[in-house]
Tab-separated table of C-alpha atoms in Angstrom:
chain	number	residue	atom	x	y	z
A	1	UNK	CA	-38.857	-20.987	17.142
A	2	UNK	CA	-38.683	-16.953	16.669
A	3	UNK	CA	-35.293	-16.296	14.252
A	4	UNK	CA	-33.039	-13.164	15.890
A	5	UNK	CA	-34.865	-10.195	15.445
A	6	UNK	CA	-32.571	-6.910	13.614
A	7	UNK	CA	-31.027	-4.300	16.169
A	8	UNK	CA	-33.072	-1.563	13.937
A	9	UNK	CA	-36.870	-1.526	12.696
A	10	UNK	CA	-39.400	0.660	12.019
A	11	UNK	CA	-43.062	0.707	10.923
A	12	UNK	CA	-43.751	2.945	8.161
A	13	UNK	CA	-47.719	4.057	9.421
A	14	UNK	CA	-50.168	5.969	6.899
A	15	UNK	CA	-52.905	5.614	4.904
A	16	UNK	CA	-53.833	4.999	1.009
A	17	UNK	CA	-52.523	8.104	-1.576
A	18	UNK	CA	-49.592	9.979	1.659
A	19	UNK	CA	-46.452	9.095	-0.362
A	20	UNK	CA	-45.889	6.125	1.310
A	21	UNK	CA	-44.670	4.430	-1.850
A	22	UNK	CA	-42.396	7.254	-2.705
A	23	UNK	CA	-41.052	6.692	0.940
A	24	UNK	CA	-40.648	2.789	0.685
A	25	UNK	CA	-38.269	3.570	-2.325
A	26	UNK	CA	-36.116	6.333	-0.862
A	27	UNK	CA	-35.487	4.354	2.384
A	28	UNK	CA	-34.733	1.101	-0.095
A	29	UNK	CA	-32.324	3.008	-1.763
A	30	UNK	CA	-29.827	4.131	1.157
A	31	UNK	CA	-29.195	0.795	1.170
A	32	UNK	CA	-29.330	0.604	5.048
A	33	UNK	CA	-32.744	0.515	5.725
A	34	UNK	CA	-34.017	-2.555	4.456
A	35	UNK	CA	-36.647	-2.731	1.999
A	36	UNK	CA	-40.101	-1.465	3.495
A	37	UNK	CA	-43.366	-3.069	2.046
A	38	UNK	CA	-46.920	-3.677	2.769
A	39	UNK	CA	-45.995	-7.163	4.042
A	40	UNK	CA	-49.671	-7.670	6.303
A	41	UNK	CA	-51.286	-6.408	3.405
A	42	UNK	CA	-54.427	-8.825	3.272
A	43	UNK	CA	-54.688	-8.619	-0.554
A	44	UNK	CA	-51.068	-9.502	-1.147
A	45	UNK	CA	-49.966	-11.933	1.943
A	46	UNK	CA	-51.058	-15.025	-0.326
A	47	UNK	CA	-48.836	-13.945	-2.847
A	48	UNK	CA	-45.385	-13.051	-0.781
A	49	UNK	CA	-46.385	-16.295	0.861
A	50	UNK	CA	-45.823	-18.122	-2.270
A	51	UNK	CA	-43.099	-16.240	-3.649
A	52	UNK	CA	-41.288	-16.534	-0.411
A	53	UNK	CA	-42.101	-20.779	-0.283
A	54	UNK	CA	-43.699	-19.969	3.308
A	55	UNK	CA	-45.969	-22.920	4.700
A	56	UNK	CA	-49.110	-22.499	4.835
A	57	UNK	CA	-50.420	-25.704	6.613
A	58	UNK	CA	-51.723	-24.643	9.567
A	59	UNK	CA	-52.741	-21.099	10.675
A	60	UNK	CA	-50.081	-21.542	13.506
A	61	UNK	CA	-46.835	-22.243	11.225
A	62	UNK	CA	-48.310	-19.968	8.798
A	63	UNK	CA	-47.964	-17.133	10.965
A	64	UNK	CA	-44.720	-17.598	12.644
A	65	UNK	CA	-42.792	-18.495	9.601
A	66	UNK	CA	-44.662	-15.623	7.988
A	67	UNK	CA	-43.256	-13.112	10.016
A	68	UNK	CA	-39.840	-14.692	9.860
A	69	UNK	CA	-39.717	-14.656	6.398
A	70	UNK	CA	-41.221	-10.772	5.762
A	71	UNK	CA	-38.432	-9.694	8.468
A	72	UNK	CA	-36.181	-11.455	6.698
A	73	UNK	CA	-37.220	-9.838	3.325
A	74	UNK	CA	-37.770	-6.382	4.729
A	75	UNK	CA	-34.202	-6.470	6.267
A	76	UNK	CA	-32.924	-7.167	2.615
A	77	UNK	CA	-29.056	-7.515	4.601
A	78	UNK	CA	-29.287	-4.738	5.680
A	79	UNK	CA	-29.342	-5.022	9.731
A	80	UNK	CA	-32.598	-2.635	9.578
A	81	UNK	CA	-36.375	-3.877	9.161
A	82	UNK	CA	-38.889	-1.339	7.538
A	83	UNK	CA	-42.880	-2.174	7.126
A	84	UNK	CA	-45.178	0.020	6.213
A	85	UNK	CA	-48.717	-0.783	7.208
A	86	UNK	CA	-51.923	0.843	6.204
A	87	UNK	CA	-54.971	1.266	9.380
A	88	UNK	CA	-58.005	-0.197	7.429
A	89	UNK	CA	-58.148	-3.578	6.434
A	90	UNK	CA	-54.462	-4.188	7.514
A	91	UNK	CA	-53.899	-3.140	10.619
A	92	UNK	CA	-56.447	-4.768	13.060
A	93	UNK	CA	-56.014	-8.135	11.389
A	94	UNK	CA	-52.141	-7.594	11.999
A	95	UNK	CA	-53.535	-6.919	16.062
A	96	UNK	CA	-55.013	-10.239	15.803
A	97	UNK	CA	-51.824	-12.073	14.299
A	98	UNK	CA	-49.825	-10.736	16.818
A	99	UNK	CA	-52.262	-11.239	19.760
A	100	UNK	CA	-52.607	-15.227	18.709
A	101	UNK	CA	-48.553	-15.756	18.405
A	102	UNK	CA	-47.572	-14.024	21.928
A	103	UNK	CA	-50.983	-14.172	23.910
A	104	UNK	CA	-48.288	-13.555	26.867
A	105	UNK	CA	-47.753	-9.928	25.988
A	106	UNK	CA	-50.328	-7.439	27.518
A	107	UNK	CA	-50.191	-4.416	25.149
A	108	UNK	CA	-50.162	-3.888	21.548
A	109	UNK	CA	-46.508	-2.311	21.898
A	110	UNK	CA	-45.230	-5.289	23.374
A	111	UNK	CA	-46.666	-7.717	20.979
A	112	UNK	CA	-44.963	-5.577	17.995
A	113	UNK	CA	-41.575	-5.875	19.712
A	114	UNK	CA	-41.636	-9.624	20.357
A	115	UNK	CA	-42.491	-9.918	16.690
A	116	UNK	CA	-40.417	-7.726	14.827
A	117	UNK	CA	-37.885	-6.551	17.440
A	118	UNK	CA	-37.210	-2.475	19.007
A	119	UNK	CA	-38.790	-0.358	16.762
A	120	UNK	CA	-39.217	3.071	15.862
A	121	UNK	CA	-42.351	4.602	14.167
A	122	UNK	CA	-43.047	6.616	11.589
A	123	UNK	CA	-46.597	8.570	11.000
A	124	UNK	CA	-46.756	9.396	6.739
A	125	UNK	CA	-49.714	11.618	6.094
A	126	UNK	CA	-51.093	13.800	4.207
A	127	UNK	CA	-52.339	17.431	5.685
A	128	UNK	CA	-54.733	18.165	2.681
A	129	UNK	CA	-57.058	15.405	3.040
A	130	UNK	CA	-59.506	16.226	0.521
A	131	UNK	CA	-56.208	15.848	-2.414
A	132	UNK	CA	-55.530	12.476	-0.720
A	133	UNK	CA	-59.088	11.421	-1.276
A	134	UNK	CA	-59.340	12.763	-4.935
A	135	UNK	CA	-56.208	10.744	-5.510
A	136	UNK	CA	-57.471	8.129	-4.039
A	137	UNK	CA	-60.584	7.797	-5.741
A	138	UNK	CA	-58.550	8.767	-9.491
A	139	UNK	CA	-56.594	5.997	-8.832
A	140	UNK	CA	-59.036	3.370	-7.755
A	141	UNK	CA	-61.000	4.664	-11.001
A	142	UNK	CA	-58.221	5.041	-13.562
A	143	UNK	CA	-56.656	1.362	-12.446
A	144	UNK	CA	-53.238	3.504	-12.207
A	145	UNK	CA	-51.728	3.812	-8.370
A	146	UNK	CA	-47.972	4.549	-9.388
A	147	UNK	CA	-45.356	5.585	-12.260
A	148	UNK	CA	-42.069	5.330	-12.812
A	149	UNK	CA	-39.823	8.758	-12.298
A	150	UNK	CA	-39.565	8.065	-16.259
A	151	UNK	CA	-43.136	8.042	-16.913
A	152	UNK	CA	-43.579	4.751	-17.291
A	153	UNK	CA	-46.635	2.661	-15.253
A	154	UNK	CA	-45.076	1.363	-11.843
A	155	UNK	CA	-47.992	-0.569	-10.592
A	156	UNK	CA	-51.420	-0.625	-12.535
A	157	UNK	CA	-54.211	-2.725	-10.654
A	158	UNK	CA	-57.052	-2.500	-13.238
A	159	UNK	CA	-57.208	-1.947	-17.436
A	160	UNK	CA	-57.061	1.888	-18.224
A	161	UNK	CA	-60.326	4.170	-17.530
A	162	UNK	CA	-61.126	7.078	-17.606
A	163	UNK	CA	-62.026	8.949	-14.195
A	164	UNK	CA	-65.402	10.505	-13.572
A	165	UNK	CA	-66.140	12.782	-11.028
A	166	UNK	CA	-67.984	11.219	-7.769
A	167	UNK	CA	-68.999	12.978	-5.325
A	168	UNK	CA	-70.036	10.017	-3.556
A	169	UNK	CA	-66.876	7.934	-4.085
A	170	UNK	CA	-64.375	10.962	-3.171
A	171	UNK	CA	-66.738	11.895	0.536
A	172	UNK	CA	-66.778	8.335	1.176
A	173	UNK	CA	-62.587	8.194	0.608
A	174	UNK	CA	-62.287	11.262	2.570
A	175	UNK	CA	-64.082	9.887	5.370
A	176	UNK	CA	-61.704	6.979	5.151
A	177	UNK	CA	-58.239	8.664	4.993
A	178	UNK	CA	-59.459	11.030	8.069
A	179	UNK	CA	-60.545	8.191	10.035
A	180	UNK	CA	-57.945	6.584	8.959
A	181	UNK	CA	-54.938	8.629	10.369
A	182	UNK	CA	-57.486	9.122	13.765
A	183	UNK	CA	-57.161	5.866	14.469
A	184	UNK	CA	-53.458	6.325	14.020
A	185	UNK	CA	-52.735	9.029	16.483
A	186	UNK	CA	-55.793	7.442	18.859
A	187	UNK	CA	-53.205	4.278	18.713
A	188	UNK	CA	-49.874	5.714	19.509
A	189	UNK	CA	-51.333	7.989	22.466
A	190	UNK	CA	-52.813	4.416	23.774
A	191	UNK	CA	-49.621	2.615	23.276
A	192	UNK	CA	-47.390	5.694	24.348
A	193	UNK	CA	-45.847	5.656	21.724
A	194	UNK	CA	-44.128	8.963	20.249
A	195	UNK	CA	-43.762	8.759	16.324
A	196	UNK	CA	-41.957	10.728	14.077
A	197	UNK	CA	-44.649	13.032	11.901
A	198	UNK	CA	-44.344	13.373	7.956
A	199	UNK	CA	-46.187	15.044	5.525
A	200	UNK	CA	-46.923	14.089	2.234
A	201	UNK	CA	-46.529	17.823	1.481
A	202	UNK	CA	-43.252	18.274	3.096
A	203	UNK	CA	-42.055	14.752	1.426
A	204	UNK	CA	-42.924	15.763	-2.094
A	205	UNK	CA	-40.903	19.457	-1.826
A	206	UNK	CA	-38.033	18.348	0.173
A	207	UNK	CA	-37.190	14.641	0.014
A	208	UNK	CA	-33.668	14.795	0.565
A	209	UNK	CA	-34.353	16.898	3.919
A	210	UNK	CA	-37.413	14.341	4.916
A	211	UNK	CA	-35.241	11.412	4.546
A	212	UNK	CA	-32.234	12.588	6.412
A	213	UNK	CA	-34.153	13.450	9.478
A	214	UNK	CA	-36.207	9.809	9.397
A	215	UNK	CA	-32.874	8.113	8.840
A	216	UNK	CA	-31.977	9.878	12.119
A	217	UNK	CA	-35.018	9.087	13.767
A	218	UNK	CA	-34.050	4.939	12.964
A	219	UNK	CA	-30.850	5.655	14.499
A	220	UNK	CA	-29.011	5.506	10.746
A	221	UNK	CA	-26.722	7.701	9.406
A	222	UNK	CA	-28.899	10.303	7.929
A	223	UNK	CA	-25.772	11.448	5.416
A	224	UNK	CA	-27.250	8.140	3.640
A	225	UNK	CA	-29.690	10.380	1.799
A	226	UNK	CA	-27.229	12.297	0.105
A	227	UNK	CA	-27.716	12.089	-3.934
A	228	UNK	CA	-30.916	10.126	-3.122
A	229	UNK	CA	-34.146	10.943	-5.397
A	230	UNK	CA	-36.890	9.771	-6.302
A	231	UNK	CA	-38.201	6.841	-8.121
A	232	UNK	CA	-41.590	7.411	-8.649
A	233	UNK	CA	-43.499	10.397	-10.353
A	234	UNK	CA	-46.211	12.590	-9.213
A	235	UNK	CA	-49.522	11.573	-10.532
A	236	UNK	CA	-51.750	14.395	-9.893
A	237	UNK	CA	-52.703	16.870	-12.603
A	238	UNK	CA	-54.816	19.927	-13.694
A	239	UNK	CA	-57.846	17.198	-13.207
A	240	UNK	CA	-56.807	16.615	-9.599
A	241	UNK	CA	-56.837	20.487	-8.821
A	242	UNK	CA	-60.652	20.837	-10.556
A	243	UNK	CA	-61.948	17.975	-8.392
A	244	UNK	CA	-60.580	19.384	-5.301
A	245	UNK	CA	-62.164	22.587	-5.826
A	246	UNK	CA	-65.257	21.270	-6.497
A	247	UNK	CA	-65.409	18.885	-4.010
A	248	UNK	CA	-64.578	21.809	-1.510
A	249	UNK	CA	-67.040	23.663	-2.834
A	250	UNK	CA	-69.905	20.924	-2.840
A	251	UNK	CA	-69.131	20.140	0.390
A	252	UNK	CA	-68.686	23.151	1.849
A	253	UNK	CA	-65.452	22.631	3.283
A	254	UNK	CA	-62.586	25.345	3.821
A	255	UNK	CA	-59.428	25.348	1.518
A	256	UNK	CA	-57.024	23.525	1.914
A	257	UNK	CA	-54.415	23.303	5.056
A	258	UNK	CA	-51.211	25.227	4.793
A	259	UNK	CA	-47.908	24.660	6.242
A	260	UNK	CA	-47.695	25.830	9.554
């Protein structure tokens, strides 16, 4: 039987290296918008499963007292669920989820709602592309994905290396992101759905303005961001500018996106 679903949710939707984790933290810390996490994350499910004591039996069970339990956990008491939910690898499997536990429901809207409830939507990404790839591609070398705002390692995935340049690596990672967030905007025009649009740029220079105006967009009180900052620090160096450059240049592409 489905537990009562929040009156507020939203699904944080973006792609690897768009701020997303700088996001998850600021919304976490208004303290009325639940705690937002990769929850459907393929890599990770097996292990919120077990922290959370979540049967795993049968595929059926599994899934419905799954999603129970990671509304439960990304409501944190809060009356608001957040997600956040990458496209590759963790977003058509979630389709799939959903379309076994409510076969009934005929979109991909409908199926969200009678899992998780009304929600609103939120599109995270980055405009420079070619810096989200490079970051993507340092971290997936270097083992380190996030720091503390004090400097300290957040979340290290692999022993300490040192990054090489790829040209390979980074044009396959930039042909990732960009398909990436196309498949995004290719899914809310089929599901009619109008999200609110982010930047990664816009995040990282104004956070305090950024938060306020997606706290609005949940229908929370966006004076909840006041004295908010961040809790992570900015990972990108003089190494990240050189490989962009190069990249560009290798590749022939044109600089970088501005603000508009």
């Amino acid at each position: 039987m489905t537990s009562p679903r929040p009156e507020r949710g939203y699904l944080l939707c973006t792609m690897p290296r768009s701020g997303s984790t700088m996001l998850c933290d600021l919304l976490t810390q208004t303290g009325v918008a639940g705690r937002p996490n990769s929850f459907f994350r393929p890599q990770s499910m097996a292990n919120f499963a077990a922290d959370w004591g979540v049967p795993t039996q049968t595929l059926g069970s599994f899934d419905q007292s799954y999603v129970d339990t990671a509304i439960a956990q990304g409501t944190a008491g809060t009356g608001c669920f957040g997600m956040r939910i990458m496209w590759q690898n963790n977003m058509p499997g979630l389709l799939k989820r959903l379309g076994d536990l409510f076969p009934a429901a005929s979109t991909d809207l409908e199926r969200f709602t009678a899992a998780f409830g009304k929600l609103r939507f939120i599109h995270l990404l980055r405009r420079d592309k070619v810096a989200e790839a490079v970051s993507y591609a340092i971290a997936e070398q270097s083992g380190l994905w996030h720091r503390n705002a004090d400097g300290s390692e957040m979340e290290r995935i692999a022993p300490p290396a040192e990054p090489i340049y790829d040209y390979d690596q980074i044009h396959s990672l930039y042909q990732e992101v960009n398909d990436g967030h196309t498949h995004w905007q290719n899914w809310f025009q089929d599901q009619a759905i109008a999200p609110m649009r982010v930047t990664y740029e816009d995040l990282v220079d104004d956070p305090a303005t950024q938060l306020r105006g997606i706290l609005g967009h949940i229908g929370l009180d966006p004076d909840k961001a006041a004295n908010i900052t961040p809790g992570t620090a900015k990972l990108a160096d003089q190494r990240n500018t050189d490989w962009v450059a190069r990249f560009r240049d290798e590749a022939g592409l044109a600089p970088a996106p501005q603000p508009t």
